[in-house]
mmCIF file of C-alpha atoms in Angstrom:
data_model
loop_
_atom_site.group_PDB
_atom_site.id
_atom_site.type_symbol
_atom_site.label_atom_id
_atom_site.label_comp_id
_atom_site.label_asym_id
_atom_site.label_seq_id
_atom_site.Cartn_x
_atom_site.Cartn_y
_atom_site.Cartn_z
ATOM 1 C CA MET A 1 47.533 132.190 -54.757
ATOM 2 C CA GLY A 2 43.874 132.894 -53.640
ATOM 3 C CA MET A 3 41.328 131.192 -52.732
ATOM 4 C CA SER A 4 39.515 129.951 -55.600
ATOM 5 C CA LYS A 5 35.863 131.295 -55.594
ATOM 6 C CA SER A 6 33.926 128.409 -54.672
ATOM 7 C CA VAL A 7 35.922 128.251 -51.388
ATOM 8 C CA LYS A 8 35.278 131.794 -50.541
ATOM 9 C CA ILE A 9 31.226 131.388 -51.456
ATOM 10 C CA ILE A 10 31.160 128.289 -48.884
ATOM 11 C CA LEU A 11 32.967 129.845 -46.348
ATOM 12 C CA SER A 12 30.951 133.106 -46.714
ATOM 13 C CA LEU A 13 27.526 130.813 -46.172
ATOM 14 C CA VAL A 14 28.946 128.972 -42.953
ATOM 15 C CA LEU A 15 29.718 132.175 -41.858
ATOM 16 C CA VAL A 16 26.185 133.292 -42.359
ATOM 17 C CA VAL A 17 24.710 130.214 -40.668
ATOM 18 C CA PHE A 18 26.939 130.589 -37.937
ATOM 19 C CA LEU A 19 26.204 134.096 -37.030
ATOM 20 C CA ALA A 20 22.258 133.697 -37.639
ATOM 21 C CA LEU A 21 22.376 130.984 -35.112
ATOM 22 C CA ALA A 22 24.188 133.013 -32.620
ATOM 23 C CA ALA A 23 22.296 135.487 -32.775
ATOM 24 C CA THR A 24 19.148 133.187 -31.815
ATOM 25 C CA LYS A 25 17.493 134.095 -28.477
ATOM 26 C CA THR A 26 16.141 131.279 -26.466
ATOM 27 C CA GLU A 27 13.779 131.778 -23.470
ATOM 28 C CA ALA A 28 14.528 130.178 -20.372
ATOM 29 C CA LYS A 29 11.940 129.107 -17.913
ATOM 30 C CA VAL A 30 11.048 130.750 -14.786
ATOM 31 C CA ILE A 31 11.405 129.139 -11.288
ATOM 32 C CA ASP A 32 8.992 129.974 -8.974
ATOM 33 C CA TYR A 33 9.265 130.139 -5.611
ATOM 34 C CA ARG A 34 6.691 126.634 -5.248
ATOM 35 C CA GLY A 35 9.464 124.769 -6.297
ATOM 36 C CA LEU A 36 12.138 126.598 -4.133
ATOM 37 C CA SER A 37 10.073 126.290 -1.043
ATOM 38 C CA ARG A 38 9.758 122.471 -1.402
ATOM 39 C CA GLY A 39 13.818 122.110 -1.504
ATOM 40 C CA ASP A 40 15.056 118.588 -1.647
ATOM 41 C CA HIS A 41 12.204 116.804 -0.775
ATOM 42 C CA SER A 42 9.952 114.614 -2.977
ATOM 43 C CA ARG A 43 6.575 115.791 -4.544
ATOM 44 C CA ASN A 44 4.778 113.427 -2.146
ATOM 45 C CA CYS A 45 6.191 115.169 0.832
ATOM 46 C CA ASP A 46 3.732 116.971 2.907
ATOM 47 C CA ARG A 47 2.865 117.600 6.208
ATOM 48 C CA ALA A 48 0.012 115.253 6.603
ATOM 49 C CA ASN A 49 2.821 112.529 5.771
ATOM 50 C CA PRO A 50 6.172 113.428 6.973
ATOM 51 C CA ALA A 51 7.354 109.998 6.649
ATOM 52 C CA SER A 52 7.448 110.528 2.952
ATOM 53 C CA CYS A 53 9.573 113.390 3.403
ATOM 54 C CA LYS A 54 12.881 111.650 4.249
ATOM 55 C CA LYS A 55 15.669 112.319 1.744
ATOM 56 C CA GLN A 56 18.214 110.094 0.611
ATOM 57 C CA GLU A 57 21.372 109.187 0.007
ATOM 58 C CA ALA A 58 22.664 110.041 -3.320
ATOM 59 C CA ASN A 59 25.930 109.023 -3.210
ATOM 60 C CA PRO A 60 26.397 106.258 -0.582
ATOM 61 C CA TYR A 61 29.804 106.018 0.978
ATOM 62 C CA ARG A 62 32.409 103.802 -1.061
ATOM 63 C CA ARG A 63 36.268 102.631 -0.106
ATOM 64 C CA GLY A 64 38.781 103.897 -2.439
ATOM 65 C CA CYS A 65 40.499 100.750 -2.896
ATOM 66 C CA GLU A 66 39.065 97.080 -1.692
ATOM 67 C CA THR A 67 39.517 96.366 1.780
ATOM 68 C CA THR A 68 41.474 93.174 0.984
ATOM 69 C CA LEU A 69 43.815 95.526 -0.345
ATOM 70 C CA HIS A 70 44.841 97.162 2.997
ATOM 71 C CA CYS A 71 45.607 100.704 0.924
ATOM 72 C CA ARG A 72 44.352 102.254 4.224
ATOM 73 C CA GLY A 73 45.801 101.345 7.056
ATOM 74 C CA GLY A 74 48.331 98.733 6.582
ATOM 75 C CA THR A 75 48.436 95.059 6.979
ATOM 76 C CA PRO A 76 46.644 93.497 9.237
ATOM 77 C CA ASP A 77 49.671 92.448 11.092
ATOM 78 C CA ASN A 78 51.150 96.117 11.062
ATOM 79 C CA PRO A 79 48.021 98.091 11.610
ATOM 80 C CA LYS A 80 49.268 102.223 10.830
ATOM 81 C CA ARG A 81 48.402 104.588 13.772
#
């Protein structure tokens, strides 16, 4: 039992389209040294205004559980050491 002719044509077309999309090249942007020299500071950061150069904390610390559950350190009556 072979495939019907229409199924073969559809699969062939899908393969051609896939190969055409895989062969296309995308041009990536070049990272210049001007952007690298700035580092993690904002665009407003400059030597004339150093207060604007302060880094902000990306992910503030949070406990893994609620304080009332005492999952780090035992119960208030019997703390772990």
